[in-house]
Amino acid sequence: MAALLLCSGQSQAQEIYDEAYYQQHHIEQLSTTPKSLNFLVLGDWGRNGHYEQRAVAKWMDITMEQMDGDFIVTTGDNFYSNGIASVNDPYWYSSYEAIYTGPHLFEEWYATLGNHDYRGNWQAQIDYSNISRRWNMPAPYYALNFELKGGQSVLLVFLDTNPLNPEYKNEAKYAETQKQDGPKQLVWLEHKLSTSQAKWKIVIGHHPLYSSGKRYGETDGIRQVLEPIFEKYHVDAYYAGHEHDLQHNQPKGTTVAHFVSGAGSEVRPVKQSEFAKFAQSTAGFAAVSVNQNTLVTQFISSTGNVLYQYKINKD
């Protein structure tokens, strides 16, 4: 199959996707688990192809092929710096459709909203679900259940953390976030988690509850809102963005695995904090595999290297 990659402001380049291509572009250290639900987690990415966005997209496609990926999840900040204007905004093409062109990236995309998305027409990202075959955002927050081979299931909860973040209450540029009903969303979240019979409970949102990056020590507000709920209802993993790096944070006394996948294009420096199991300022994304007994999270770089692997076992 041939795919034409269109580069904004550059000459056209052609890439042939065939068996030889995927043999030549293979991730040697990538772990695969049998009978798994496989998906990627991408955050803070929409920059018109700039920085490392194209390189990340390339290795996302290769990872999806190698893992037999089922879908792609975003942790928000889908379009920098001020979101999009409408469903007809050219940015849909130049920052999404013309970037993620690999044949294995035409699976379902399940998106969440970030703070930069709220600086534009956030409703247009929901409405684009009616135009695009692969883009899915039915509401600012929603939940999906996936059946595993063997009878168990996985609950994925997609949050809109923007109206839940206290730091936006008095910020004019994020005034749109305060028009959402945050308390209603929290009631909905507790209901979804408390009534779910899924073996695995995974939450996706934009704002991390812990950070070893730029916002180290500045996440108390959103953590106080969400962490008691996550711990109470035994959430297994939380995937966030907002920080432009890759992290796994596990503070003492917590049971939830906290991951940051916000390195979809631009990156920022990180720190090796007291609760960081992994923190690296490298462009990339997370690859997640979950089956009956195991949840594996791997960070893949924009050069196709496995940077980190973490496994959760649940008999």
CSV table of C-alpha atoms in Angstrom, one decimal:
chain,number,residue,atom,x,y,z
A,1,MET,CA,0.0,0.0,0.0
A,2,ALA,CA,1.3,3.4,-0.9
A,3,ALA,CA,0.8,6.5,1.3
A,4,LEU,CA,1.5,10.1,0.4
A,5,LEU,CA,2.8,12.2,3.3
A,6,LEU,CA,2.1,15.9,2.8
A,7,CYS,CA,4.4,18.2,4.6
A,8,SER,CA,3.2,21.7,5.3
A,9,GLY,CA,5.5,24.2,3.6
A,10,GLN,CA,7.7,21.4,2.4
A,11,SER,CA,8.0,19.3,-0.8
A,12,GLN,CA,5.9,16.1,-0.9
A,13,ALA,CA,7.6,12.9,0.2
A,14,GLN,CA,6.4,9.4,-0.5
A,15,GLU,CA,6.6,6.4,1.8
A,16,ILE,CA,5.8,2.9,0.7
A,17,TYR,CA,4.1,0.9,3.4
A,18,ASP,CA,4.7,-2.8,2.7
A,19,GLU,CA,6.1,-5.9,4.4
A,20,ALA,CA,9.6,-4.8,3.8
A,21,TYR,CA,8.9,-1.4,5.4
A,22,TYR,CA,7.7,-2.9,8.7
A,23,GLN,CA,10.6,-5.4,8.7
A,24,GLN,CA,13.0,-2.6,8.4
A,25,HIS,CA,11.2,-0.5,11.0
A,26,HIS,CA,10.8,-2.9,13.9
A,27,ILE,CA,11.0,-2.2,17.6
A,28,GLU,CA,13.1,-5.0,19.0
A,29,GLN,CA,12.4,-4.5,22.7
A,30,LEU,CA,8.6,-4.0,22.4
A,31,SER,CA,6.8,-6.3,24.7
A,32,THR,CA,3.6,-8.0,23.5
A,33,THR,CA,1.2,-10.0,25.7
A,34,PRO,CA,-1.2,-12.7,24.4
A,35,LYS,CA,-4.9,-12.0,24.0
A,36,SER,CA,-4.5,-8.3,24.9
A,37,LEU,CA,-6.4,-5.2,24.2
A,38,ASN,CA,-3.7,-2.9,22.8
A,39,PHE,CA,-3.8,0.9,22.4
A,40,LEU,CA,-1.6,3.9,22.3
A,41,VAL,CA,-1.7,7.0,24.5
A,42,LEU,CA,-0.7,10.3,22.9
A,43,GLY,CA,-0.7,13.7,24.5
A,44,ASP,CA,0.0,17.4,23.7
A,45,TRP,CA,0.6,16.8,20.1
A,46,GLY,CA,-1.1,19.1,17.5
A,47,ARG,CA,1.6,21.4,16.2
A,48,ASN,CA,1.2,21.4,12.5
A,49,GLY,CA,3.9,18.8,12.1
A,50,HIS,CA,6.5,20.9,14.0
A,51,TYR,CA,9.0,19.7,16.5
A,52,GLU,CA,8.8,15.9,16.8
A,53,GLN,CA,5.2,15.4,15.8
A,54,ARG,CA,5.9,13.7,12.5
A,55,ALA,CA,8.6,11.4,13.9
A,56,VAL,CA,6.2,10.4,16.8
A,57,ALA,CA,3.4,9.7,14.2
A,58,LYS,CA,5.8,7.4,12.2
A,59,TRP,CA,6.6,5.2,15.2
A,60,MET,CA,3.0,5.2,16.4
A,61,ASP,CA,2.1,3.5,13.1
A,62,ILE,CA,4.9,1.0,13.4
A,63,THR,CA,3.9,0.2,17.0
A,64,MET,CA,0.3,-0.2,16.1
A,65,GLU,CA,1.3,-2.7,13.3
A,66,GLN,CA,3.6,-4.6,15.6
A,67,MET,CA,1.2,-4.8,18.5
A,68,ASP,CA,-1.9,-5.3,16.4
A,69,GLY,CA,-3.3,-2.2,18.0
A,70,ASP,CA,-7.0,-1.6,18.6
A,71,PHE,CA,-7.2,2.1,19.0
A,72,ILE,CA,-5.5,5.4,20.0
A,73,VAL,CA,-6.3,7.6,23.0
A,74,THR,CA,-5.4,11.3,23.4
A,75,THR,CA,-4.8,13.0,26.7
A,76,GLY,CA,-5.7,16.4,25.4
A,77,ASP,CA,-4.1,19.6,24.0
A,78,ASN,CA,-4.9,18.2,20.6
A,79,PHE,CA,-4.3,21.6,18.9
A,80,TYR,CA,-1.8,24.3,19.8
A,81,SER,CA,-1.8,27.0,20.9
A,82,ASN,CA,-5.4,28.1,20.8
A,83,GLY,CA,-7.4,25.1,19.7
A,84,ILE,CA,-9.4,25.1,16.5
A,85,ALA,CA,-12.1,27.5,15.2
A,86,SER,CA,-14.6,25.1,13.7
A,87,VAL,CA,-15.0,21.6,12.1
A,88,ASN,CA,-13.8,23.3,8.9
A,89,ASP,CA,-10.6,24.7,10.4
A,90,PRO,CA,-7.6,23.9,8.1
A,91,TYR,CA,-5.8,22.8,11.2
A,92,TRP,CA,-7.7,19.5,11.1
A,93,TYR,CA,-5.9,18.7,8.0
A,94,SER,CA,-2.4,20.2,8.6
A,95,SER,CA,-2.1,19.0,12.2
A,96,TYR,CA,-4.1,15.8,12.2
A,97,GLU,CA,-5.2,14.2,8.9
A,98,ALA,CA,-1.9,15.0,7.0
A,99,ILE,CA,0.3,13.9,9.9
A,100,TYR,CA,-1.2,10.6,11.1
A,101,THR,CA,-1.3,8.9,7.6
A,102,GLY,CA,0.3,5.5,8.4
A,103,PRO,CA,-2.2,2.7,7.5
A,104,HIS,CA,-2.3,1.5,11.1
A,105,LEU,CA,-3.3,4.9,12.4
A,106,PHE,CA,-6.7,4.6,10.8
A,107,GLU,CA,-8.2,2.8,13.8
A,108,GLU,CA,-10.5,4.6,16.3
A,109,TRP,CA,-9.1,7.6,18.1
A,110,TYR,CA,-10.7,8.4,21.4
A,111,ALA,CA,-9.9,12.0,22.4
A,112,THR,CA,-10.1,14.2,25.5
A,113,LEU,CA,-9.8,17.9,25.9
A,114,GLY,CA,-6.8,19.9,27.2
A,115,ASN,CA,-6.6,23.4,28.4
A,116,HIS,CA,-5.3,24.7,25.0
A,117,ASP,CA,-8.3,23.1,23.4
A,118,TYR,CA,-10.5,25.3,25.5
A,119,ARG,CA,-8.8,28.4,24.1
A,120,GLY,CA,-10.6,27.6,20.8
A,121,ASN,CA,-13.9,26.0,19.8
A,122,TRP,CA,-13.9,23.0,22.0
A,123,GLN,CA,-17.4,21.9,20.8
A,124,ALA,CA,-16.0,21.6,17.3
A,125,GLN,CA,-13.8,18.8,18.5
A,126,ILE,CA,-16.9,16.9,19.6
A,127,ASP,CA,-18.7,17.8,16.4
A,128,TYR,CA,-15.8,16.5,14.2
A,129,SER,CA,-16.8,13.0,15.4
A,130,ASN,CA,-19.7,13.3,12.9
A,131,ILE,CA,-17.4,14.1,10.1
A,132,SER,CA,-14.4,11.9,10.7
A,133,ARG,CA,-14.5,8.1,10.6
A,134,ARG,CA,-11.7,7.7,13.1
A,135,TRP,CA,-12.1,10.7,15.4
A,136,ASN,CA,-14.3,10.0,18.5
A,137,MET,CA,-15.3,12.5,21.2
A,138,PRO,CA,-19.0,12.1,21.9
A,139,ALA,CA,-18.9,14.5,24.9
A,140,PRO,CA,-16.4,16.4,27.1
A,141,TYR,CA,-16.3,13.3,29.2
A,142,TYR,CA,-17.5,9.7,28.6
A,143,ALA,CA,-16.7,6.1,29.3
A,144,LEU,CA,-16.2,2.9,27.2
A,145,ASN,CA,-16.2,-0.8,28.1
A,146,PHE,CA,-14.0,-3.3,26.2
A,147,GLU,CA,-14.4,-7.0,26.5
A,148,LEU,CA,-11.2,-9.1,26.9
A,149,LYS,CA,-10.7,-12.5,25.5
A,150,GLY,CA,-11.6,-14.8,28.4
A,151,GLY,CA,-14.7,-13.0,29.7
A,152,GLN,CA,-13.3,-10.1,31.7
A,153,SER,CA,-13.6,-6.4,30.7
A,154,VAL,CA,-11.8,-3.1,30.8
A,155,LEU,CA,-13.4,0.2,31.8
A,156,LEU,CA,-11.9,3.3,30.2
A,157,VAL,CA,-13.1,6.6,31.6
A,158,PHE,CA,-12.3,9.8,29.6
A,159,LEU,CA,-12.4,12.8,31.9
A,160,ASP,CA,-12.5,16.5,31.2
A,161,THR,CA,-10.2,17.6,33.9
A,162,ASN,CA,-10.3,21.3,32.9
A,163,PRO,CA,-13.4,22.4,34.9
A,164,LEU,CA,-12.2,20.2,37.8
A,165,ASN,CA,-8.9,22.1,38.1
A,166,PRO,CA,-9.2,24.8,40.7
A,167,GLU,CA,-6.4,26.9,39.2
A,168,TYR,CA,-8.6,27.8,36.2
A,169,LYS,CA,-11.4,29.4,38.2
A,170,ASN,CA,-9.9,32.9,37.9
A,171,GLU,CA,-8.0,32.6,34.6
A,172,ALA,CA,-9.7,34.7,31.8
A,173,LYS,CA,-8.2,32.6,29.0
A,174,TYR,CA,-9.8,29.5,30.5
A,175,ALA,CA,-13.1,31.0,31.2
A,176,GLU,CA,-14.8,28.5,29.0
A,177,THR,CA,-13.8,25.7,31.3
A,178,GLN,CA,-15.9,27.2,34.1
A,179,LYS,CA,-19.1,27.0,32.1
A,180,GLN,CA,-18.9,23.2,32.5
A,181,ASP,CA,-20.6,21.5,35.4
A,182,GLY,CA,-17.7,20.1,37.3
A,183,PRO,CA,-19.7,18.7,40.3
A,184,LYS,CA,-22.0,16.9,37.9
A,185,GLN,CA,-19.0,15.3,36.2
A,186,LEU,CA,-17.7,14.1,39.6
A,187,VAL,CA,-21.1,12.5,40.4
A,188,TRP,CA,-21.0,10.8,37.1
A,189,LEU,CA,-17.4,9.6,37.6
A,190,GLU,CA,-18.2,8.0,41.0
A,191,HIS,CA,-21.3,6.3,39.5
A,192,LYS,CA,-19.2,4.8,36.7
A,193,LEU,CA,-16.5,3.6,38.9
A,194,SER,CA,-18.7,2.3,41.7
A,195,THR,CA,-21.1,0.4,39.5
A,196,SER,CA,-18.5,-1.1,37.1
A,197,GLN,CA,-17.8,-4.8,37.2
A,198,ALA,CA,-14.7,-4.5,35.0
A,199,LYS,CA,-11.6,-6.2,36.2
A,200,TRP,CA,-9.5,-3.2,35.1
A,201,LYS,CA,-10.4,0.4,35.6
A,202,ILE,CA,-8.4,2.9,33.6
A,203,VAL,CA,-8.9,6.7,33.6
A,204,ILE,CA,-7.7,9.1,30.9
A,205,GLY,CA,-7.4,12.9,31.6
A,206,HIS,CA,-5.3,15.9,30.8
A,207,HIS,CA,-4.0,17.1,34.1
A,208,PRO,CA,-1.6,14.9,36.1
A,209,LEU,CA,-2.1,14.4,39.8
A,210,TYR,CA,1.7,14.2,40.2
A,211,SER,CA,4.4,15.6,38.1
A,212,SER,CA,8.2,15.3,37.9
A,213,GLY,CA,8.2,17.9,35.2
A,214,LYS,CA,7.6,21.7,34.8
A,215,ARG,CA,4.7,21.6,37.3
A,216,TYR,CA,6.5,19.7,40.0
A,217,GLY,CA,4.8,20.6,43.3
A,218,GLU,CA,2.0,22.5,41.6
A,219,THR,CA,-0.6,19.7,41.1
A,220,ASP,CA,-2.2,19.7,44.6
A,221,GLY,CA,-5.5,21.3,43.4
A,222,ILE,CA,-6.5,18.7,40.8
A,223,ARG,CA,-5.0,15.9,43.0
A,224,GLN,CA,-7.3,16.8,45.9
A,225,VAL,CA,-10.3,16.6,43.6
A,226,LEU,CA,-9.6,13.3,41.9
A,227,GLU,CA,-7.2,11.1,43.9
A,228,PRO,CA,-9.7,10.3,46.7
A,229,ILE,CA,-12.1,9.0,44.1
A,230,PHE,CA,-9.4,7.0,42.2
A,231,GLU,CA,-8.2,5.4,45.4
A,232,LYS,CA,-11.7,4.7,46.8
A,233,TYR,CA,-12.8,2.8,43.6
A,234,HIS,CA,-9.5,1.1,42.9
A,235,VAL,CA,-8.6,2.7,39.7
A,236,ASP,CA,-5.6,0.7,38.3
A,237,ALA,CA,-4.0,3.4,36.2
A,238,TYR,CA,-4.4,7.1,35.3
A,239,TYR,CA,-2.9,8.4,32.0
A,240,ALA,CA,-2.5,12.2,31.7
A,241,GLY,CA,-0.7,14.7,29.6
A,242,HIS,CA,-0.2,18.5,30.2
A,243,GLU,CA,3.5,18.0,30.9
A,244,HIS,CA,5.5,17.7,27.7
A,245,ASP,CA,7.5,14.6,28.7
A,246,LEU,CA,7.0,10.9,29.6
A,247,GLN,CA,6.6,10.0,33.3
A,248,HIS,CA,5.6,7.2,35.7
A,249,ASN,CA,5.0,8.5,39.2
A,250,GLN,CA,4.2,6.3,42.1
A,251,PRO,CA,4.1,8.1,45.5
A,252,LYS,CA,4.3,6.0,48.7
A,253,GLY,CA,0.9,5.0,50.0
A,254,THR,CA,-0.9,5.2,46.7
A,255,THR,CA,-2.2,2.3,44.7
A,256,VAL,CA,-2.9,4.0,41.4
A,257,ALA,CA,-0.2,4.0,38.7
A,258,HIS,CA,0.2,7.5,37.5
A,259,PHE,CA,1.5,7.9,33.9
A,260,VAL,CA,2.2,11.1,31.9
A,261,SER,CA,2.2,10.9,28.1
A,262,GLY,CA,2.4,14.5,26.9
A,263,ALA,CA,5.4,14.3,24.6
A,264,GLY,CA,3.6,14.1,21.3
A,265,SER,CA,5.6,16.9,19.7
A,266,GLU,CA,7.4,19.4,21.9
A,267,VAL,CA,9.3,18.4,25.1
A,268,ARG,CA,10.4,20.1,28.3
A,269,PRO,CA,12.9,19.3,31.0
A,270,VAL,CA,12.0,16.9,33.8
A,271,LYS,CA,13.3,16.3,37.3
A,272,GLN,CA,14.0,13.0,39.1
A,273,SER,CA,11.5,13.6,41.9
A,274,GLU,CA,11.1,11.5,45.0
A,275,PHE,CA,8.1,9.7,43.6
A,276,ALA,CA,9.3,9.2,40.0
A,277,LYS,CA,9.9,5.7,38.8
A,278,PHE,CA,10.6,7.1,35.3
A,279,ALA,CA,10.8,10.7,33.9
A,280,GLN,CA,12.4,11.6,30.6
A,281,SER,CA,12.3,14.6,28.4
A,282,THR,CA,11.9,12.7,25.1
A,283,ALA,CA,9.3,13.0,22.4
A,284,GLY,CA,7.1,9.9,22.3
A,285,PHE,CA,4.0,8.1,23.5
A,286,ALA,CA,2.7,5.2,25.6
A,287,ALA,CA,1.8,1.8,24.4
A,288,VAL,CA,-0.6,-0.1,26.6
A,289,SER,CA,-1.5,-3.8,26.6
A,290,VAL,CA,-4.1,-5.3,29.0
A,291,ASN,CA,-5.4,-8.9,29.2
A,292,GLN,CA,-7.1,-10.9,31.9
A,293,ASN,CA,-4.2,-10.7,34.4
A,294,THR,CA,-1.7,-8.1,33.2
A,295,LEU,CA,-1.5,-4.4,32.3
A,296,VAL,CA,1.7,-3.4,30.6
A,297,THR,CA,2.7,0.2,29.9
A,298,GLN,CA,5.6,1.0,27.6
A,299,PHE,CA,7.0,4.4,26.6
A,300,ILE,CA,8.2,4.5,23.0
A,301,SER,CA,10.4,7.4,21.7
A,302,SER,CA,10.2,9.3,18.5
A,303,THR,CA,13.2,7.2,17.3
A,304,GLY,CA,11.5,3.9,17.9
A,305,ASN,CA,13.2,2.9,21.1
A,306,VAL,CA,11.5,1.4,24.2
A,307,LEU,CA,12.4,3.7,27.0
A,308,TYR,CA,10.6,2.1,29.9
A,309,GLN,CA,8.3,-0.8,30.6
A,310,TYR,CA,6.0,-1.3,33.7
A,311,LYS,CA,3.8,-4.3,34.4
A,312,ILE,CA,0.8,-4.6,36.8
A,313,ASN,CA,-0.3,-8.1,37.6
A,314,LYS,CA,-3.7,-8.9,38.9
A,315,ASP,CA,-4.6,-12.6,39.3
